[in-house]
Amino acid sequence: MDAITIKDIARALNLSTSTVSRALRDSYEINAETKRQVVEYAERLHYRPNPIAVSLKENRSRVIGVVVPQIANLFFSQVINGIEAVAYNRGYHVSIFQSHESYERELATVQQVVSRKADGLLISLSSNTTDVSYLRQLQEKKLPIVLFDRASKDLDVPSVTADNFAGAFAATEHLIQSGRRRIAHVAIPAGISIAQERLAGYRFALEKYGIPYDEKLVRHAGFGPNEVEPIVDDLLNQMPDAFFAASDRLALGCLATLKKRKISIPSQIALIGFTNIAVADLLDPPMSTVEQPALEIGQVAAGRLIDLIEGKQKTASSEPVKIATRLVIRTSTQAGL
């Protein structure tokens, strides 16, 4: 079956091709009833715009560049799913790059995005990125940019993240309400925006319940495979009764080390993570965590970027979008076990 074209839609609805084209672009020049008829007919026959024809006509590539620290990270895989779903429905292709947590590689991949004439950039900053001046320069050249998950206060662009502060507060409050008082926090690298937000949520919960903040109970871990075990051993010297890990990856490292040390979870030490990886409920014990709305972050970020590209947002509001997290309670934090 041949792909349906704008001419086919116009012929079927007895409209001009220019009217159909404008209706599919949601133009203000077309009345709501005509738009509805065109869109419904196009959807029923699975109409897809020809990306080459569209890009030539609009002088756009219809491509969005996406830069993530790691594609293998399940959270970023889910974000990409959300980005691709929205981009596809709005007639855009997605080019995906990864920085491997390196500022130099991030810089190189963004240069690739620009050289490929992408219409806009979605980026989650690497853990080593402290200088965002190169993004500011691109912004000054009118490249639409939206940050997601990891943002920067030094860049006046839209950002879409989870509500990391509220999620960390909820996790810590849950531990306190379960009777825990010596709560160790294994954080991600301090330079990442989400590390600061989650640490702030942890501290605020302690403050609310009158528990003094003890910096000896906080350690920052990097992304190396063997970094968590010595950190957990060091924290055990502080006699914690719970661990709040700032990611499920770190929580898995905590779990493995505690088991190796023959420490019972949760009767001796409770454990909670942050992400809600797919296997969290299959662990022994099933692990409590804070669910990050990864798919929604991707969908909202892609929608905001495309609105900027298409001029539906005249100015790039830098007011951050924070999407609610959800506390998922499982056996690893239950009191009395």
Short mmCIF file of C-alpha atoms in Angstrom, two decimals:
data_model
loop_
_atom_site.label_atom_id
_atom_site.label_comp_id
_atom_site.label_asym_id
_atom_site.label_seq_id
_atom_site.Cartn_x
_atom_site.Cartn_y
_atom_site.Cartn_z
CA MET A 1 0.00 0.00 0.00
CA ASP A 2 1.37 3.40 -1.01
CA ALA A 3 1.92 5.97 1.74
CA ILE A 4 -0.90 8.49 1.99
CA THR A 5 -0.05 12.05 0.95
CA ILE A 6 -1.43 15.52 1.65
CA LYS A 7 -2.97 15.44 -1.85
CA ASP A 8 -4.89 12.25 -0.94
CA ILE A 9 -6.25 13.88 2.22
CA ALA A 10 -7.19 17.05 0.34
CA ARG A 11 -8.99 15.07 -2.37
CA ALA A 12 -10.93 12.96 0.15
CA LEU A 13 -12.06 15.97 2.20
CA ASN A 14 -12.58 18.29 -0.78
CA LEU A 15 -10.04 20.78 0.53
CA SER A 16 -7.01 22.46 -1.01
CA THR A 17 -3.59 20.96 -0.32
CA SER A 18 -2.48 24.21 1.31
CA THR A 19 -5.44 24.07 3.74
CA VAL A 20 -4.60 20.46 4.69
CA SER A 21 -0.92 21.33 5.12
CA ARG A 22 -1.71 24.26 7.40
CA ALA A 23 -4.24 22.22 9.39
CA LEU A 24 -1.63 19.51 10.03
CA ARG A 25 0.77 22.20 11.25
CA ASP A 26 -1.90 23.49 13.67
CA SER A 27 -1.95 26.89 11.94
CA TYR A 28 -4.10 29.64 13.46
CA GLU A 29 -5.37 30.41 9.93
CA ILE A 30 -7.48 27.23 9.86
CA ASN A 31 -10.68 26.93 11.90
CA ALA A 32 -10.98 24.29 14.63
CA GLU A 33 -13.57 22.10 12.82
CA THR A 34 -11.48 21.84 9.65
CA LYS A 35 -8.40 21.00 11.73
CA ARG A 36 -10.33 18.28 13.54
CA GLN A 37 -11.53 16.71 10.27
CA VAL A 38 -8.05 16.78 8.73
CA VAL A 39 -6.26 15.41 11.81
CA GLU A 40 -8.81 12.63 12.37
CA TYR A 41 -8.66 11.55 8.73
CA ALA A 42 -4.86 11.67 8.70
CA GLU A 43 -4.65 9.58 11.88
CA ARG A 44 -7.19 7.04 10.61
CA LEU A 45 -5.10 6.46 7.47
CA HIS A 46 -1.78 6.60 9.37
CA TYR A 47 -0.50 9.63 7.51
CA ARG A 48 3.17 10.46 8.12
CA PRO A 49 4.85 13.58 6.72
CA ASN A 50 7.70 12.99 4.26
CA PRO A 51 10.65 14.20 6.38
CA ILE A 52 12.82 15.10 3.38
CA ALA A 53 10.09 17.13 1.70
CA VAL A 54 9.20 18.84 4.97
CA SER A 55 12.79 19.69 5.84
CA LEU A 56 13.41 21.17 2.38
CA LYS A 57 10.24 23.25 2.54
CA GLU A 58 10.82 24.51 6.09
CA ASN A 59 14.61 24.77 5.86
CA ARG A 60 14.81 22.45 8.86
CA SER A 61 16.48 19.06 9.30
CA ARG A 62 13.58 17.67 11.40
CA VAL A 63 16.30 16.11 13.57
CA ILE A 64 16.76 16.53 17.32
CA GLY A 65 20.14 15.82 18.92
CA VAL A 66 20.04 14.02 22.30
CA VAL A 67 23.12 13.72 24.53
CA VAL A 68 23.02 11.45 27.59
CA PRO A 69 25.79 10.37 29.98
CA GLN A 70 25.13 6.64 29.44
CA ILE A 71 22.64 4.83 27.21
CA ALA A 72 23.20 1.62 29.24
CA ASN A 73 21.74 3.39 32.28
CA LEU A 74 18.12 2.20 32.45
CA PHE A 75 16.87 5.63 33.52
CA PHE A 76 18.30 7.29 30.41
CA SER A 77 16.99 4.47 28.20
CA GLN A 78 13.49 5.21 29.49
CA VAL A 79 13.96 8.96 28.99
CA ILE A 80 15.00 8.29 25.37
CA ASN A 81 11.83 6.22 24.86
CA GLY A 82 9.79 9.22 25.97
CA ILE A 83 11.74 11.60 23.73
CA GLU A 84 11.40 9.37 20.68
CA ALA A 85 7.65 8.87 21.16
CA VAL A 86 6.94 12.61 21.17
CA ALA A 87 9.45 13.37 18.40
CA TYR A 88 8.00 10.68 16.11
CA ASN A 89 4.44 11.90 16.63
CA ARG A 90 5.50 15.44 15.73
CA GLY A 91 7.50 14.46 12.65
CA TYR A 92 11.06 14.55 14.02
CA HIS A 93 13.90 12.05 14.01
CA VAL A 94 16.23 11.64 16.99
CA SER A 95 20.03 11.31 16.90
CA ILE A 96 21.38 9.92 20.17
CA PHE A 97 24.89 10.45 21.53
CA GLN A 98 26.53 9.60 24.85
CA SER A 99 29.18 11.50 26.77
CA HIS A 100 30.30 8.58 28.97
CA GLU A 101 30.40 11.04 31.90
CA SER A 102 33.19 12.99 30.16
CA TYR A 103 33.13 16.75 29.57
CA GLU A 104 35.48 16.40 26.58
CA ARG A 105 33.27 13.79 24.91
CA GLU A 106 30.19 15.85 25.70
CA LEU A 107 31.75 18.83 23.95
CA ALA A 108 32.68 16.69 20.93
CA THR A 109 29.21 15.10 20.65
CA VAL A 110 27.44 18.46 20.87
CA GLN A 111 29.71 19.71 18.06
CA GLN A 112 28.54 16.71 16.03
CA VAL A 113 24.93 17.60 16.72
CA VAL A 114 25.56 21.14 15.45
CA SER A 115 27.51 19.98 12.39
CA ARG A 116 24.62 17.69 11.44
CA LYS A 117 22.32 20.72 11.38
CA ALA A 118 20.03 19.43 14.13
CA ASP A 119 17.09 21.72 14.84
CA GLY A 120 17.60 21.57 18.60
CA LEU A 121 19.45 19.90 21.46
CA LEU A 122 18.27 17.88 24.45
CA ILE A 123 21.11 17.26 26.91
CA SER A 124 21.76 15.77 30.32
CA LEU A 125 25.12 17.05 31.51
CA SER A 126 28.02 14.73 32.33
CA SER A 127 29.21 14.40 35.92
CA ASN A 128 32.45 16.18 34.93
CA THR A 129 30.81 19.19 33.30
CA THR A 130 31.35 22.41 35.24
CA ASP A 131 31.84 24.82 32.33
CA VAL A 132 28.67 25.30 30.25
CA SER A 133 29.93 28.32 28.29
CA TYR A 134 29.95 26.28 25.06
CA LEU A 135 26.19 25.73 25.44
CA ARG A 136 25.67 29.41 26.17
CA GLN A 137 27.44 30.23 22.91
CA LEU A 138 25.12 27.88 21.01
CA GLN A 139 22.13 29.45 22.73
CA GLU A 140 23.32 32.89 21.60
CA LYS A 141 23.42 31.49 18.07
CA LYS A 142 19.70 30.69 18.49
CA LEU A 143 20.02 26.90 18.81
CA PRO A 144 17.03 25.73 20.92
CA ILE A 145 18.33 23.85 23.98
CA VAL A 146 16.49 22.02 26.78
CA LEU A 147 18.29 20.36 29.69
CA PHE A 148 16.84 17.24 31.30
CA ASP A 149 17.59 15.36 34.54
CA ARG A 150 20.89 17.16 35.16
CA ALA A 151 20.62 20.92 34.83
CA SER A 152 22.89 23.92 35.46
CA LYS A 153 22.19 27.16 37.29
CA ASP A 154 24.76 28.80 35.02
CA LEU A 155 22.61 28.31 31.93
CA ASP A 156 19.40 30.23 31.29
CA VAL A 157 17.54 27.56 29.31
CA PRO A 158 14.48 25.39 30.01
CA SER A 159 15.05 22.28 32.12
CA VAL A 160 12.93 19.22 32.92
CA THR A 161 13.83 17.13 35.96
CA ALA A 162 12.31 14.91 38.61
CA ASP A 163 11.46 16.66 41.87
CA ASN A 164 14.66 15.36 43.44
CA PHE A 165 14.32 17.39 46.64
CA ALA A 166 10.82 16.05 47.37
CA GLY A 167 11.82 12.48 46.46
CA ALA A 168 14.84 12.52 48.78
CA PHE A 169 12.77 14.11 51.54
CA ALA A 170 10.12 11.37 51.20
CA ALA A 171 12.74 8.59 51.29
CA THR A 172 14.44 10.00 54.40
CA GLU A 173 11.14 10.75 56.14
CA HIS A 174 10.02 7.17 55.51
CA LEU A 175 13.20 5.85 57.15
CA ILE A 176 12.69 8.16 60.15
CA GLN A 177 9.05 7.14 60.51
CA SER A 178 10.23 3.51 60.44
CA GLY A 179 12.28 4.25 63.55
CA ARG A 180 15.67 4.99 61.98
CA ARG A 181 17.83 7.85 63.29
CA ARG A 182 21.40 7.21 62.07
CA ILE A 183 20.73 7.48 58.34
CA ALA A 184 23.76 7.28 56.07
CA HIS A 185 23.52 8.95 52.66
CA VAL A 186 25.53 7.60 49.74
CA ALA A 187 25.41 10.44 47.20
CA ILE A 188 26.38 10.77 43.55
CA PRO A 189 29.23 13.17 42.59
CA ALA A 190 28.74 16.53 44.29
CA GLY A 191 29.05 18.58 41.10
CA ILE A 192 25.85 17.14 39.59
CA SER A 193 22.73 19.23 40.20
CA ILE A 194 20.62 16.25 41.25
CA ALA A 195 23.20 15.31 43.92
CA GLN A 196 22.77 18.69 45.58
CA GLU A 197 18.94 18.51 45.36
CA ARG A 198 18.78 15.02 46.88
CA LEU A 199 21.22 15.93 49.64
CA ALA A 200 19.09 19.00 50.42
CA GLY A 201 15.94 16.85 50.65
CA TYR A 202 17.73 14.42 52.99
CA ARG A 203 18.91 17.26 55.23
CA PHE A 204 15.49 18.92 55.33
CA ALA A 205 13.85 15.68 56.51
CA LEU A 206 16.42 15.33 59.30
CA GLU A 207 15.82 18.93 60.32
CA LYS A 208 12.02 18.48 60.33
CA TYR A 209 12.31 15.59 62.79
CA GLY A 210 14.95 17.24 64.97
CA ILE A 211 17.79 14.92 63.96
CA PRO A 212 21.17 16.70 63.75
CA TYR A 213 22.90 16.56 60.37
CA ASP A 214 26.14 14.60 60.66
CA GLU A 215 28.52 15.08 57.73
CA LYS A 216 30.33 11.87 58.73
CA LEU A 217 27.23 9.98 57.55
CA VAL A 218 27.45 11.40 54.01
CA ARG A 219 29.77 10.13 51.28
CA HIS A 220 29.90 10.90 47.55
CA ALA A 221 30.55 8.00 45.17
CA GLY A 222 31.63 8.20 41.55
CA PHE A 223 30.67 5.90 38.68
CA GLY A 224 33.47 3.32 39.01
CA PRO A 225 32.48 -0.33 39.53
CA ASN A 226 34.34 -0.73 42.84
CA GLU A 227 33.74 2.62 44.53
CA VAL A 228 30.74 1.76 46.71
CA GLU A 229 32.16 -1.06 48.87
CA PRO A 230 34.89 0.97 50.64
CA ILE A 231 32.42 3.83 51.15
CA VAL A 232 29.90 1.50 52.81
CA ASP A 233 32.65 0.00 55.00
CA ASP A 234 33.69 3.49 56.06
CA LEU A 235 30.10 4.48 56.84
CA LEU A 236 29.56 1.31 58.90
CA ASN A 237 32.14 2.70 61.35
CA GLN A 238 29.60 5.46 62.08
CA MET A 239 27.03 2.89 63.28
CA PRO A 240 24.18 3.73 60.86
CA ASP A 241 20.79 2.07 61.13
CA ALA A 242 19.79 2.93 57.54
CA PHE A 243 21.26 3.76 54.13
CA PHE A 244 19.66 6.17 51.68
CA ALA A 245 21.43 5.80 48.32
CA ALA A 246 20.98 8.61 45.78
CA SER A 247 20.56 6.10 42.94
CA ASP A 248 19.55 2.46 42.64
CA ARG A 249 22.97 1.73 41.14
CA LEU A 250 24.55 2.90 44.40
CA ALA A 251 21.86 1.09 46.40
CA LEU A 252 22.78 -2.19 44.68
CA GLY A 253 26.40 -1.63 45.73
CA CYS A 254 25.25 -0.98 49.30
CA LEU A 255 23.11 -4.12 49.25
CA ALA A 256 25.96 -6.30 47.99
CA THR A 257 28.40 -4.94 50.60
CA LEU A 258 25.96 -5.26 53.52
CA LYS A 259 25.24 -8.86 52.54
CA LYS A 260 28.95 -9.57 52.27
CA ARG A 261 29.35 -8.25 55.83
CA LYS A 262 26.49 -10.56 56.99
CA ILE A 263 24.33 -7.58 57.96
CA SER A 264 20.61 -8.33 57.95
CA ILE A 265 18.37 -6.03 55.91
CA PRO A 266 16.13 -4.48 57.21
CA SER A 267 16.36 -5.83 60.81
CA GLN A 268 19.85 -4.38 61.38
CA ILE A 269 20.09 -1.77 58.63
CA ALA A 270 17.33 -0.48 56.32
CA LEU A 271 18.09 0.40 52.70
CA ILE A 272 16.35 2.64 50.16
CA GLY A 273 17.41 3.75 46.69
CA PHE A 274 16.35 6.28 44.04
CA THR A 275 15.24 5.39 40.47
CA ASN A 276 13.10 2.22 40.78
CA ILE A 277 15.01 -0.05 38.43
CA ALA A 278 13.01 -2.94 36.95
CA VAL A 279 14.61 -5.58 39.21
CA ALA A 280 14.14 -3.68 42.50
CA ASP A 281 11.20 -5.84 43.56
CA LEU A 282 13.07 -9.04 42.62
CA LEU A 283 16.03 -8.42 44.94
CA ASP A 284 16.50 -10.16 48.28
CA PRO A 285 15.02 -8.38 50.08
CA PRO A 286 12.86 -6.42 47.62
CA MET A 287 14.24 -2.88 47.67
CA SER A 288 12.37 0.28 48.60
CA THR A 289 13.11 3.18 46.28
CA VAL A 290 11.93 6.48 44.87
CA GLU A 291 10.51 6.17 41.38
CA GLN A 292 11.77 8.71 38.88
CA PRO A 293 9.27 9.53 36.11
CA ALA A 294 11.83 8.84 33.36
CA LEU A 295 9.39 8.40 30.47
CA GLU A 296 7.51 11.57 31.39
CA ILE A 297 10.73 13.57 31.72
CA GLY A 298 11.61 12.55 28.15
CA GLN A 299 8.14 13.35 26.82
CA VAL A 300 7.93 16.78 28.46
CA ALA A 301 11.51 17.72 27.49
CA ALA A 302 10.95 16.75 23.85
CA GLY A 303 7.64 18.64 23.75
CA ARG A 304 9.22 21.81 25.13
CA LEU A 305 12.12 21.62 22.68
CA ILE A 306 9.88 21.12 19.65
CA ASP A 307 7.66 24.00 20.79
CA LEU A 308 10.80 26.18 20.85
CA ILE A 309 11.91 24.93 17.43
CA GLU A 310 8.50 25.60 15.90
CA GLY A 311 8.11 28.98 17.55
CA LYS A 312 5.09 27.96 19.64
CA GLN A 313 7.04 29.27 22.60
CA LYS A 314 8.34 32.67 21.54
CA THR A 315 10.89 32.82 24.36
CA ALA A 316 12.65 30.02 26.16
CA SER A 317 11.32 30.31 29.71
CA SER A 318 14.07 29.12 32.03
CA GLU A 319 11.54 28.29 34.75
CA PRO A 320 12.40 24.64 35.52
CA VAL A 321 9.77 21.92 35.16
CA LYS A 322 9.88 19.49 38.09
CA ILE A 323 7.93 16.25 37.74
CA ALA A 324 6.70 14.46 40.86
CA THR A 325 8.43 11.31 42.10
CA ARG A 326 6.75 8.39 43.91
CA LEU A 327 7.88 6.56 47.03
CA VAL A 328 7.80 2.78 46.52
CA ILE A 329 7.98 0.94 49.86
CA ARG A 330 9.19 -2.67 49.88
CA THR A 331 10.72 -5.07 52.40
CA SER A 332 14.18 -3.43 52.66
CA THR A 333 12.84 -0.61 54.85
CA GLN A 334 10.01 -2.27 56.74
CA ALA A 335 10.13 -1.84 60.50
CA GLY A 336 10.03 -4.85 62.82
CA LEU A 337 11.57 -7.36 60.38
#
